[in-house]
mmCIF file of C-alpha atoms and ligand atoms in Angstrom:
data_model
loop_
_atom_site.group_PDB
_atom_site.id
_atom_site.type_symbol
_atom_site.label_atom_id
_atom_site.label_comp_id
_atom_site.label_asym_id
_atom_site.label_seq_id
_atom_site.Cartn_x
_atom_site.Cartn_y
_atom_site.Cartn_z
ATOM 1 C CA UNK B 30 0.000 0.000 0.000
ATOM 2 C CA UNK B 31 2.891 2.363 0.701
ATOM 3 C CA UNK B 32 5.721 3.352 -1.571
ATOM 4 C CA UNK B 33 8.449 0.969 -0.491
ATOM 5 C CA UNK B 34 11.130 2.769 -2.479
ATOM 6 C CA UNK B 35 10.922 5.997 -0.496
ATOM 7 C CA UNK B 36 11.909 5.905 3.145
ATOM 8 C CA UNK B 37 8.783 6.622 5.137
ATOM 9 C CA UNK B 38 10.285 6.557 8.596
ATOM 10 C CA UNK B 39 8.662 8.827 11.180
ATOM 11 C CA UNK B 40 11.423 11.044 12.526
ATOM 12 C CA UNK B 41 11.090 13.147 15.642
ATOM 13 C CA UNK B 42 14.044 15.463 16.185
ATOM 14 C CA UNK B 43 14.281 17.297 19.479
ATOM 15 C CA UNK B 44 10.528 17.605 19.855
ATOM 16 C CA UNK B 45 9.277 18.768 23.213
ATOM 17 C CA UNK B 46 6.062 20.132 24.635
ATOM 18 C CA UNK B 47 5.643 22.669 27.403
ATOM 19 C CA UNK B 48 2.363 23.758 28.926
ATOM 20 C CA UNK B 49 3.321 26.965 30.707
ATOM 21 C CA UNK B 50 6.127 26.020 33.090
ATOM 22 C CA UNK B 51 5.226 22.310 32.917
ATOM 23 C CA UNK B 52 7.172 20.080 30.536
ATOM 24 C CA UNK B 53 4.949 17.249 29.289
ATOM 25 C CA UNK B 54 7.563 15.941 26.816
ATOM 26 C CA UNK B 55 11.291 16.633 27.165
ATOM 27 C CA UNK B 56 13.312 17.019 23.945
ATOM 28 C CA UNK B 57 12.950 13.704 22.222
ATOM 29 C CA UNK B 58 14.744 12.119 19.258
ATOM 30 C CA UNK B 59 12.992 9.102 17.874
ATOM 31 C CA UNK B 60 12.933 7.240 14.560
ATOM 32 C CA UNK B 61 10.042 4.900 13.878
ATOM 33 C CA UNK B 62 10.942 2.668 10.924
ATOM 34 C CA UNK B 63 8.502 2.467 8.040
ATOM 35 C CA UNK B 64 6.266 -0.576 8.284
ATOM 36 C CA UNK B 65 6.899 -1.223 11.964
ATOM 37 C CA UNK B 66 4.404 -1.647 14.762
ATOM 38 C CA UNK B 67 5.662 0.776 17.367
ATOM 39 C CA UNK B 68 4.244 1.233 20.872
ATOM 40 C CA UNK B 69 4.601 4.183 23.214
ATOM 41 C CA UNK B 70 4.099 2.647 26.640
ATOM 42 C CA UNK B 71 3.854 4.378 29.986
ATOM 43 C CA UNK B 72 1.741 5.251 32.982
ATOM 44 C CA UNK B 73 -0.908 7.935 32.881
ATOM 45 C CA UNK B 74 0.571 11.398 32.391
ATOM 46 C CA UNK B 75 3.989 10.284 31.054
ATOM 47 C CA UNK B 76 3.552 12.218 27.808
ATOM 48 C CA UNK B 77 2.737 9.423 25.357
ATOM 49 C CA UNK B 78 -0.519 10.930 24.055
ATOM 50 C CA UNK B 79 1.112 14.336 23.676
ATOM 51 C CA UNK B 80 3.880 12.709 21.603
ATOM 52 C CA UNK B 81 1.299 10.968 19.409
ATOM 53 C CA UNK B 82 -0.682 14.186 18.988
ATOM 54 C CA UNK B 83 2.467 15.993 17.835
ATOM 55 C CA UNK B 84 2.922 13.336 15.126
ATOM 56 C CA UNK B 85 -0.748 13.738 14.149
ATOM 57 C CA UNK B 86 -0.501 17.524 14.013
ATOM 58 C CA UNK B 87 -3.093 17.923 16.749
ATOM 59 C CA UNK B 88 -0.509 19.517 19.032
ATOM 60 C CA UNK B 89 2.171 22.043 18.063
ATOM 61 C CA UNK B 90 5.614 21.050 19.447
ATOM 62 C CA UNK B 91 7.321 23.693 21.608
ATOM 63 C CA UNK B 92 10.646 22.754 19.981
ATOM 64 C CA UNK B 93 11.860 20.326 17.338
ATOM 65 C CA UNK B 94 10.603 18.853 14.099
ATOM 66 C CA UNK B 95 8.426 16.005 12.880
ATOM 67 C CA UNK B 96 9.293 14.402 9.542
ATOM 68 C CA UNK B 97 7.727 11.640 7.519
ATOM 69 C CA UNK B 98 10.439 10.246 5.318
ATOM 70 C CA UNK B 99 12.266 13.192 3.777
ATOM 71 C CA UNK B 100 9.317 15.526 4.263
ATOM 72 C CA UNK B 101 9.105 17.801 7.275
ATOM 73 C CA UNK B 102 5.508 18.132 8.424
ATOM 74 C CA UNK B 103 5.925 20.038 11.708
ATOM 75 C CA UNK B 104 3.735 22.921 10.666
ATOM 76 C CA UNK B 105 1.256 21.093 8.459
ATOM 77 C CA UNK B 106 -2.313 20.805 9.736
ATOM 78 C CA UNK B 107 -3.496 17.258 10.546
ATOM 79 C CA UNK B 108 -5.543 16.818 7.374
ATOM 80 C CA UNK B 109 -2.514 17.598 5.196
ATOM 81 C CA UNK B 110 -0.369 14.895 6.822
ATOM 82 C CA UNK B 111 -0.356 11.343 5.459
ATOM 83 C CA UNK B 112 -1.426 10.063 8.876
ATOM 84 C CA UNK B 113 -4.712 9.080 10.433
ATOM 85 C CA UNK B 114 -5.688 8.467 14.047
ATOM 86 C CA UNK B 115 -7.924 5.923 15.746
ATOM 87 C CA UNK B 116 -9.098 7.035 19.171
ATOM 88 C CA UNK B 117 -10.469 5.103 22.117
ATOM 89 C CA UNK B 118 -13.910 6.583 21.423
ATOM 90 C CA UNK B 119 -14.352 5.316 17.898
ATOM 91 C CA UNK B 120 -16.719 8.191 17.045
ATOM 92 C CA UNK B 121 -18.480 6.438 14.166
ATOM 93 C CA UNK B 122 -21.292 8.331 12.466
ATOM 94 C CA UNK B 123 -24.386 6.822 14.141
ATOM 95 C CA UNK B 124 -26.808 7.613 11.326
ATOM 96 C CA UNK B 125 -24.649 6.004 8.618
ATOM 97 C CA UNK B 126 -24.294 2.269 8.114
ATOM 98 C CA UNK B 127 -20.913 0.563 8.338
ATOM 99 C CA UNK B 128 -20.303 0.736 4.590
ATOM 100 C CA UNK B 129 -20.916 4.487 4.524
ATOM 101 C CA UNK B 130 -18.798 5.053 7.631
ATOM 102 C CA UNK B 131 -15.862 3.370 5.902
ATOM 103 C CA UNK B 132 -16.614 5.063 2.556
ATOM 104 C CA UNK B 133 -16.665 8.510 4.166
ATOM 105 C CA UNK B 134 -12.999 9.364 3.620
ATOM 106 C CA UNK B 135 -13.174 8.391 -0.052
ATOM 107 C CA UNK B 136 -16.400 10.298 -0.715
ATOM 108 C CA UNK B 137 -14.964 13.395 0.953
ATOM 109 C CA UNK B 138 -12.127 13.269 -1.557
ATOM 110 C CA UNK B 139 -14.711 13.216 -4.337
ATOM 111 C CA UNK B 140 -14.170 9.579 -5.260
ATOM 112 C CA UNK B 141 -17.372 8.190 -6.765
ATOM 113 C CA UNK B 142 -16.767 4.460 -7.225
ATOM 114 C CA UNK B 143 -15.988 3.367 -3.719
ATOM 115 C CA UNK B 144 -17.518 -0.125 -3.615
ATOM 116 C CA UNK B 145 -14.435 -2.214 -4.347
ATOM 117 C CA UNK B 146 -12.221 -0.345 -1.910
ATOM 118 C CA UNK B 147 -14.802 -0.368 0.890
ATOM 119 C CA UNK B 148 -15.556 -4.064 0.359
ATOM 120 C CA UNK B 149 -11.829 -4.869 0.461
ATOM 121 C CA UNK B 150 -11.404 -2.850 3.629
ATOM 122 C CA UNK B 151 -14.394 -4.512 5.303
ATOM 123 C CA UNK B 152 -12.946 -7.887 4.339
ATOM 124 C CA UNK B 153 -9.637 -6.872 5.878
ATOM 125 C CA UNK B 154 -11.318 -6.230 9.225
ATOM 126 C CA UNK B 155 -13.632 -9.239 8.691
ATOM 127 C CA UNK B 156 -16.873 -7.278 8.781
ATOM 128 C CA UNK B 157 -18.092 -7.794 5.219
ATOM 129 C CA UNK B 158 -21.377 -9.310 6.366
ATOM 130 C CA UNK B 159 -22.178 -6.289 8.561
ATOM 131 C CA UNK B 160 -21.887 -3.637 5.827
ATOM 132 C CA UNK B 161 -25.504 -2.555 6.101
ATOM 133 C CA UNK B 162 -25.742 -2.456 9.880
ATOM 134 C CA UNK B 163 -25.650 0.748 11.891
ATOM 135 C CA UNK B 164 -22.853 1.201 14.459
ATOM 136 C CA UNK B 165 -25.174 0.593 17.444
ATOM 137 C CA UNK B 166 -25.933 -2.860 16.034
ATOM 138 C CA UNK B 167 -22.289 -3.915 16.459
ATOM 139 C CA UNK B 168 -20.254 -4.938 19.519
ATOM 140 C CA UNK B 169 -17.538 -2.662 20.875
ATOM 141 C CA UNK B 170 -14.794 -4.744 19.237
ATOM 142 C CA UNK B 171 -16.589 -4.700 15.887
ATOM 143 C CA UNK B 172 -17.082 -0.924 16.107
ATOM 144 C CA UNK B 173 -13.390 -0.520 16.807
ATOM 145 C CA UNK B 174 -12.601 -2.559 13.679
ATOM 146 C CA UNK B 175 -14.851 -0.243 11.662
ATOM 147 C CA UNK B 176 -12.900 2.699 13.067
ATOM 148 C CA UNK B 177 -9.652 1.052 11.925
ATOM 149 C CA UNK B 178 -11.107 0.387 8.450
ATOM 150 C CA UNK B 179 -12.310 3.981 8.212
ATOM 151 C CA UNK B 180 -8.863 5.253 9.173
ATOM 152 C CA UNK B 181 -7.079 2.983 6.678
ATOM 153 C CA UNK B 182 -9.292 3.628 3.651
ATOM 154 C CA UNK B 183 -7.280 6.616 2.467
ATOM 155 C CA UNK B 184 -4.029 4.641 2.685
ATOM 156 C CA UNK B 185 -2.261 6.791 5.259
ATOM 157 C CA UNK B 186 1.485 6.351 5.551
ATOM 158 C CA UNK B 187 1.149 6.051 9.317
ATOM 159 C CA UNK B 188 -1.769 4.952 11.481
ATOM 160 C CA UNK B 189 -1.786 6.397 14.986
ATOM 161 C CA UNK B 190 -3.728 4.490 17.637
ATOM 162 C CA UNK B 191 -4.508 6.265 20.910
ATOM 163 C CA UNK B 192 -5.496 3.633 23.507
ATOM 164 C CA UNK B 193 -7.845 2.163 20.881
ATOM 165 C CA UNK B 194 -8.757 -0.844 22.993
ATOM 166 C CA UNK B 195 -9.215 1.012 26.279
ATOM 167 C CA UNK B 196 -13.008 0.794 26.233
ATOM 168 C CA UNK B 197 -13.116 -2.961 25.637
ATOM 169 C CA UNK B 198 -13.247 -5.673 28.266
ATOM 170 C CA UNK B 199 -10.130 -7.725 28.871
ATOM 171 C CA UNK B 200 -11.038 -10.773 26.778
ATOM 172 C CA UNK B 201 -12.130 -8.721 23.778
ATOM 173 C CA UNK B 202 -9.033 -6.596 24.134
ATOM 174 C CA UNK B 203 -6.843 -9.693 23.850
ATOM 175 C CA UNK B 204 -8.663 -10.743 20.676
ATOM 176 C CA UNK B 205 -8.376 -7.251 19.210
ATOM 177 C CA UNK B 206 -4.654 -7.102 19.975
ATOM 178 C CA UNK B 207 -4.092 -10.125 17.740
ATOM 179 C CA UNK B 208 -6.523 -8.752 15.177
ATOM 180 C CA UNK B 209 -4.743 -5.376 14.973
ATOM 181 C CA UNK B 210 -1.407 -7.141 14.654
ATOM 182 C CA UNK B 211 -2.782 -9.241 11.769
ATOM 183 C CA UNK B 212 -4.177 -6.129 10.041
ATOM 184 C CA UNK B 213 -0.873 -4.292 10.433
ATOM 185 C CA UNK B 214 1.073 -7.240 9.004
ATOM 186 C CA UNK B 215 -1.349 -7.443 6.094
ATOM 187 C CA UNK B 216 -1.336 -3.738 5.143
ATOM 188 C CA UNK B 217 2.331 -3.210 6.039
ATOM 189 C CA UNK B 218 1.991 0.444 7.044
ATOM 190 C CA UNK B 219 3.505 1.951 10.167
ATOM 191 C CA UNK B 220 1.318 1.688 13.264
ATOM 192 C CA UNK B 221 2.140 3.876 16.276
ATOM 193 C CA UNK B 222 0.190 2.692 19.264
ATOM 194 C CA UNK B 223 -0.193 4.444 22.624
ATOM 195 C CA UNK B 224 -1.016 2.303 25.643
ATOM 196 C CA UNK B 225 -0.535 2.067 29.406
ATOM 197 C CA UNK B 226 -0.869 -1.720 29.189
ATOM 198 C CA UNK B 227 2.504 -3.456 29.054
ATOM 199 C CA UNK B 228 1.068 -6.775 27.934
ATOM 200 C CA UNK B 229 -0.736 -5.047 25.079
ATOM 201 C CA UNK B 230 2.443 -3.289 23.975
ATOM 202 C CA UNK B 231 4.475 -6.494 24.139
ATOM 203 C CA UNK B 232 1.858 -8.577 22.293
ATOM 204 C CA UNK B 233 1.593 -6.244 19.334
ATOM 205 C CA UNK B 234 4.645 -4.098 18.889
ATOM 206 C CA UNK B 235 7.966 -4.867 17.193
ATOM 207 C CA UNK B 236 9.494 -1.997 19.131
ATOM 208 C CA UNK B 237 8.352 -0.495 22.421
ATOM 209 C CA UNK B 238 9.405 2.891 23.799
ATOM 210 C CA UNK B 239 8.864 2.965 27.565
ATOM 211 C CA UNK B 240 8.092 6.538 28.618
ATOM 212 C CA UNK B 241 8.435 7.976 32.096
ATOM 213 C CA UNK B 242 8.065 11.594 33.136
ATOM 214 C CA UNK B 243 8.075 12.951 29.563
ATOM 215 C CA UNK B 244 11.156 10.996 28.497
ATOM 216 C CA UNK B 245 11.786 7.718 26.696
ATOM 217 C CA UNK B 246 13.441 5.641 29.363
ATOM 218 C CA UNK B 247 14.275 2.661 27.131
ATOM 219 C CA UNK B 248 13.481 1.534 23.622
ATOM 220 C CA UNK B 249 13.716 -1.923 22.121
ATOM 221 C CA UNK B 250 12.057 -5.164 21.102
ATOM 222 C CA UNK B 251 9.694 -6.475 23.803
ATOM 223 C CA UNK B 252 11.886 -9.466 24.729
ATOM 224 C CA UNK B 253 14.996 -7.278 24.873
ATOM 225 C CA UNK B 254 13.306 -4.774 27.214
ATOM 226 C CA UNK B 255 11.955 -7.561 29.384
ATOM 227 C CA UNK B 256 15.210 -9.514 29.634
ATOM 228 C CA UNK B 257 17.588 -6.567 29.816
ATOM 229 C CA UNK B 258 15.902 -3.617 31.487
ATOM 230 C CA UNK B 259 18.351 -0.765 31.952
ATOM 231 C CA UNK B 260 16.536 1.039 34.752
ATOM 232 C CA UNK B 261 14.480 0.039 37.783
ATOM 233 C CA UNK B 262 11.488 1.800 36.203
ATOM 234 C CA UNK B 263 11.572 -0.465 33.156
ATOM 235 C CA UNK B 264 12.348 -3.557 35.284
ATOM 236 C CA UNK B 265 9.243 -2.921 37.397
ATOM 237 C CA UNK B 266 6.866 -1.401 34.859
ATOM 238 C CA UNK B 267 7.350 -4.212 32.340
ATOM 239 C CA UNK B 268 6.335 -7.275 34.339
ATOM 240 C CA UNK B 269 7.698 -7.884 37.826
ATOM 241 C CA UNK B 270 11.327 -7.906 38.934
ATOM 242 C CA UNK B 271 12.994 -8.946 42.168
ATOM 243 C CA UNK B 272 15.615 -6.295 42.915
ATOM 244 C CA UNK B 273 18.202 -7.156 45.553
ATOM 245 C CA UNK B 274 20.551 -4.552 47.004
ATOM 246 C CA UNK B 275 24.059 -5.996 46.966
ATOM 247 C CA UNK B 276 27.697 -5.001 47.301
ATOM 248 C CA UNK B 277 30.174 -5.934 44.590
ATOM 249 C CA UNK B 278 32.946 -8.352 45.631
ATOM 250 C CA UNK B 279 34.493 -8.873 42.207
ATOM 251 C CA UNK B 280 33.783 -7.357 38.809
ATOM 252 C CA UNK B 281 34.686 -8.671 35.371
ATOM 253 C CA UNK B 282 33.191 -11.073 32.869
ATOM 254 C CA UNK B 283 31.502 -12.601 35.876
ATOM 255 C CA UNK B 284 30.353 -10.293 38.662
ATOM 256 C CA UNK B 285 30.228 -11.616 42.220
ATOM 257 C CA UNK B 286 28.126 -9.764 44.762
ATOM 258 C CA UNK B 287 27.030 -10.225 48.376
ATOM 259 C CA UNK B 288 23.659 -9.488 49.870
ATOM 260 C CA UNK B 289 23.107 -10.166 53.579
ATOM 261 C CA UNK B 290 26.000 -12.627 53.542
ATOM 262 C CA UNK B 291 24.695 -14.503 50.480
ATOM 263 C CA UNK B 292 26.925 -14.673 47.415
ATOM 264 C CA UNK B 293 25.325 -14.246 44.009
ATOM 265 C CA UNK B 294 26.821 -14.294 40.535
ATOM 266 C CA UNK B 295 25.792 -12.656 37.286
ATOM 267 C CA UNK B 296 27.311 -11.985 33.863
ATOM 268 C CA UNK B 297 29.084 -8.617 33.586
ATOM 269 C CA UNK B 298 27.480 -8.218 30.162
ATOM 270 C CA UNK B 299 24.029 -8.125 31.753
ATOM 271 C CA UNK B 300 24.808 -5.080 33.891
ATOM 272 C CA UNK B 301 23.477 -1.732 32.685
ATOM 273 C CA UNK B 302 26.216 -0.005 34.659
ATOM 274 C CA UNK B 303 29.890 -0.922 35.073
ATOM 275 C CA UNK B 304 30.143 -2.664 38.450
ATOM 276 C CA UNK B 305 33.185 -1.844 40.561
ATOM 277 C CA UNK B 306 34.531 -3.990 43.396
ATOM 278 C CA UNK B 307 33.560 -2.291 46.651
ATOM 279 C CA UNK B 308 30.600 -0.512 45.023
ATOM 280 C CA UNK B 309 26.917 -1.323 45.112
ATOM 281 C CA UNK B 310 24.669 -2.987 42.553
ATOM 282 C CA UNK B 311 20.979 -3.794 42.283
ATOM 283 C CA UNK B 312 20.711 -7.424 41.297
ATOM 284 C CA UNK B 313 17.575 -8.348 39.392
ATOM 285 C CA UNK B 314 15.868 -11.622 38.573
ATOM 286 C CA UNK B 315 12.403 -12.242 37.131
ATOM 287 C CA UNK B 316 9.998 -14.337 39.262
ATOM 288 C CA UNK B 317 9.530 -17.058 36.652
ATOM 289 C CA UNK B 318 13.277 -17.729 36.400
ATOM 290 C CA UNK B 319 13.436 -18.874 40.032
ATOM 291 C CA UNK B 320 12.796 -22.427 41.273
ATOM 292 C CA UNK B 321 11.820 -23.333 44.812
ATOM 293 C CA UNK B 322 12.671 -26.378 46.933
ATOM 294 C CA UNK B 323 12.012 -27.141 50.595
ATOM 295 C CA UNK B 324 15.127 -26.152 52.597
ATOM 296 C CA UNK B 325 15.942 -29.734 53.609
ATOM 297 C CA UNK B 326 16.323 -30.729 49.940
ATOM 298 C CA UNK B 327 18.738 -27.964 49.017
ATOM 299 C CA UNK B 328 21.794 -30.239 49.398
ATOM 300 C CA UNK B 329 20.727 -32.073 46.222
ATOM 301 C CA UNK B 330 20.834 -28.951 44.038
ATOM 302 C CA UNK B 331 23.266 -28.805 41.152
ATOM 303 C CA UNK B 332 26.298 -26.596 41.833
ATOM 304 C CA UNK B 333 26.738 -23.231 40.145
ATOM 305 C CA UNK B 334 23.217 -21.928 40.767
ATOM 306 C CA UNK B 335 22.455 -18.719 42.627
ATOM 307 C CA UNK B 336 20.821 -19.704 45.926
ATOM 308 C CA UNK B 337 18.912 -17.717 48.505
ATOM 309 C CA UNK B 338 17.187 -18.998 51.639
ATOM 310 C CA UNK B 339 13.785 -17.772 52.782
ATOM 311 C CA UNK B 340 10.347 -18.538 54.164
ATOM 312 C CA UNK B 341 7.103 -18.543 52.204
ATOM 313 C CA UNK B 342 4.817 -15.788 53.499
ATOM 314 C CA UNK B 343 2.062 -15.990 50.909
ATOM 315 C CA UNK B 344 1.029 -18.100 47.955
ATOM 316 C CA UNK B 345 -1.705 -17.650 45.395
ATOM 317 C CA UNK B 346 -2.842 -20.287 42.968
ATOM 318 C CA UNK B 347 -3.680 -18.653 39.641
ATOM 319 C CA UNK B 348 -4.169 -21.688 37.414
ATOM 320 C CA UNK B 349 -1.101 -21.861 35.159
ATOM 321 C CA UNK B 350 1.200 -20.982 38.021
ATOM 322 C CA UNK B 351 1.376 -20.472 41.753
ATOM 323 C CA UNK B 352 2.781 -17.127 42.846
ATOM 324 C CA UNK B 353 4.799 -17.119 46.051
ATOM 325 C CA UNK B 354 6.013 -14.254 48.196
ATOM 326 C CA UNK B 355 9.159 -15.150 50.115
ATOM 327 C CA UNK B 356 10.699 -13.344 53.057
ATOM 328 C CA UNK B 357 14.458 -13.686 52.750
ATOM 329 C CA UNK B 358 17.450 -12.065 54.440
ATOM 330 C CA UNK B 359 18.430 -10.642 51.026
ATOM 331 C CA UNK B 360 15.031 -9.017 50.428
ATOM 332 C CA UNK B 361 11.825 -9.039 52.484
ATOM 333 C CA UNK B 362 9.533 -9.691 49.511
ATOM 334 C CA UNK B 363 10.861 -11.904 46.761
ATOM 335 C CA UNK B 364 8.339 -13.068 44.180
ATOM 336 C CA UNK B 365 8.539 -16.518 42.629
ATOM 337 C CA UNK B 366 6.197 -17.944 39.987
ATOM 338 C CA UNK B 367 6.151 -21.729 39.797
ATOM 339 C CA UNK B 368 4.397 -23.408 36.891
ATOM 340 C CA UNK B 369 1.724 -25.834 38.052
ATOM 341 C CA UNK B 370 3.063 -29.056 36.572
ATOM 342 C CA UNK B 371 3.354 -31.238 39.654
ATOM 343 C CA UNK B 372 2.417 -29.183 42.654
ATOM 344 C CA UNK B 373 4.632 -29.698 45.694
ATOM 345 C CA UNK B 374 2.247 -29.704 48.654
ATOM 346 C CA UNK B 375 5.094 -28.791 51.003
ATOM 347 C CA UNK B 376 5.390 -25.338 49.431
ATOM 348 C CA UNK B 377 2.908 -23.575 51.708
ATOM 349 C CA UNK B 378 3.098 -20.392 53.802
ATOM 350 C CA UNK B 379 5.489 -20.892 56.702
ATOM 351 C CA UNK B 380 7.709 -23.388 54.829
ATOM 352 C CA UNK B 381 11.462 -22.793 54.872
ATOM 353 C CA UNK B 382 12.710 -22.874 51.284
ATOM 354 C CA UNK B 383 15.706 -22.362 49.047
ATOM 355 C CA UNK B 384 15.274 -20.272 45.907
ATOM 356 C CA UNK B 385 17.674 -21.101 43.118
ATOM 357 C CA UNK B 386 18.268 -19.906 39.573
ATOM 358 C CA UNK B 387 20.784 -19.849 36.764
ATOM 359 C CA UNK B 388 23.217 -16.934 37.264
ATOM 360 C CA UNK B 389 22.830 -16.168 33.531
ATOM 361 C CA UNK B 390 19.251 -15.113 34.279
ATOM 362 C CA UNK B 391 20.394 -12.341 36.592
ATOM 363 C CA UNK B 392 20.777 -8.706 35.544
ATOM 364 C CA UNK B 393 22.482 -5.784 37.254
ATOM 365 C CA UNK B 394 21.262 -2.191 37.595
ATOM 366 C CA UNK B 395 22.749 1.027 38.916
ATOM 367 C CA UNK B 396 22.166 1.027 42.691
ATOM 368 C CA UNK B 397 21.596 4.792 42.818
ATOM 369 C CA UNK B 398 17.961 4.389 41.720
ATOM 370 C CA UNK B 399 14.760 3.836 43.618
ATOM 371 C CA UNK B 400 13.911 0.140 43.750
ATOM 372 C CA UNK B 401 10.250 1.191 43.730
ATOM 373 C CA UNK B 402 10.336 3.143 40.443
ATOM 374 C CA UNK B 403 7.593 1.890 38.145
ATOM 375 C CA UNK B 404 5.754 -0.056 40.869
ATOM 376 C CA UNK B 405 2.411 0.724 42.490
ATOM 377 C CA UNK B 406 4.434 1.967 45.474
ATOM 378 C CA UNK B 407 6.065 4.634 43.304
ATOM 379 C CA UNK B 408 4.438 8.007 43.836
ATOM 380 C CA UNK B 409 5.054 8.875 40.182
ATOM 381 C CA UNK B 410 2.951 6.019 38.825
ATOM 382 C CA UNK B 411 -0.802 6.304 38.822
ATOM 383 C CA UNK B 412 -2.642 3.018 38.979
ATOM 384 C CA UNK B 413 -4.869 2.365 36.017
ATOM 385 C CA UNK B 414 -8.033 0.341 36.512
ATOM 386 C CA UNK B 415 -8.083 -2.869 34.515
ATOM 387 C CA UNK B 416 -11.496 -3.695 33.154
ATOM 388 C CA UNK B 417 -12.143 -7.347 33.908
HETATM 389 P P1 LIG M 22 -2.891 9.267 29.684
HETATM 390 O O1 LIG M 22 -2.628 7.814 29.512
HETATM 391 O O2 LIG M 22 -3.543 9.567 31.000
HETATM 392 O O3 LIG M 22 -3.558 9.906 28.519
HETATM 393 P P2 LIG M 22 -0.377 10.313 28.758
HETATM 394 O O4 LIG M 22 0.889 9.616 29.074
HETATM 395 O O5 LIG M 22 -0.908 10.108 27.421
HETATM 396 O O6 LIG M 22 -1.461 9.967 29.846
HETATM 397 P P3 LIG M 22 -0.386 13.104 28.157
HETATM 398 O O7 LIG M 22 -1.831 13.169 27.797
HETATM 399 O O8 LIG M 22 0.590 13.131 27.070
HETATM 400 O O9 LIG M 22 -0.119 11.834 29.061
HETATM 401 O O10 LIG M 22 -0.071 14.277 29.181
HETATM 402 C C1 LIG M 22 1.242 14.472 29.688
HETATM 403 C C2 LIG M 22 1.180 15.529 30.759
HETATM 404 O O11 LIG M 22 0.842 16.788 30.175
HETATM 405 C C3 LIG M 22 0.130 15.262 31.835
HETATM 406 O O12 LIG M 22 0.686 15.585 33.084
HETATM 407 C C4 LIG M 22 -1.000 16.184 31.468
HETATM 408 O O13 LIG M 22 -1.705 16.595 32.624
HETATM 409 C C5 LIG M 22 -0.279 17.346 30.809
HETATM 410 N N1 LIG M 22 -1.134 17.981 29.789
HETATM 411 C C6 LIG M 22 -1.642 17.399 28.693
HETATM 412 N N2 LIG M 22 -2.358 18.282 27.956
HETATM 413 C C7 LIG M 22 -2.299 19.456 28.617
HETATM 414 C C8 LIG M 22 -2.832 20.770 28.372
HETATM 415 N N3 LIG M 22 -3.551 21.022 27.287
HETATM 416 N N4 LIG M 22 -2.546 21.725 29.267
HETATM 417 C C9 LIG M 22 -1.790 21.470 30.358
HETATM 418 N N5 LIG M 22 -1.251 20.262 30.646
HETATM 419 C C10 LIG M 22 -1.498 19.265 29.790
#
């Protein structure tokens, strides 16, 4: 659909946005490759919608430029930019049927024979059989698909999606995430998606920019961000991380640290800062990387694993896994997720246990950061209600 010979990357150079003395977006340089599915992810108020609106032309940047390919569009009004936006409130025309809603953009451009294009677009979003229904006769997910079809009909170079699934319930949202991903793969145009939902961003996007306080804190492929967070904010905001405060005993290809008398090892390459012997380091490990055994079985563990002792203080069975909270000398609240294959009935609150994991699964972060950044306990993060 797009001209593959011309580079259609979205380029933001030094764009920022001030409202009076408040800076909603700090100067930001960002390139969104043509044809990618890109997500701006962050808590409420981090500046993601403002960034999207500056790409759309709905907000004038205080500084910097917006370019689409070689063309600078900073001062073009929204309707002159080759972009279109899908909002959370799909805002379909209630008096028009689905066909006419999708045809609207073509008719406005004076195009008379719209049938083939509208039919193709309705097929793309799998709503061909609903062409003659009115919006109120469709479910929320179907209405959102009409909104996507309506936004794509004029072949924009970039489709901007502002929390498009926010009004849908959780199950429908999951379905729509896969559906949007399929549509994006099929049409091949750049999608820029704004969401506060980390699972949504990771499911759909090739590249995620995690925003915090008007800045991009880290940018990368979902698995890269998850496995190698560079800040405590990203470690906590994207999934859950156990962060252990430790002092560095030896630094090099392998880093050896101590926390409350327990020695732990991790690869130097997985540290986002350069550890120095005698300095401090936050040692991170994801809950699903950790295994649990009753303390009296720890002698049988293979050597070379990181090991921590503790006591189970809480456990919750959530079907695929059981989630444990462990009080340990190295950290008062370690989280461990154990897959429910064969459930060990000895792993109950009060049980003394040993946690063990492969040192390769450990990452290191600069210790001069708040361990709470990006968690519910962080004053900077507003909690967002999840519709069930
Ligand atoms: P949400 O998910 O809640 O929409 P967001 O990350 O998209 O949050 P923005 O809408 O980009 O956040 O807003 C960033 C910050 O800028 C917020 O603190 C917001 O209150 C502020 N802001 C946005 N628009 C204006 C405005 N017109 N005037 C003053 N402040 C604004």
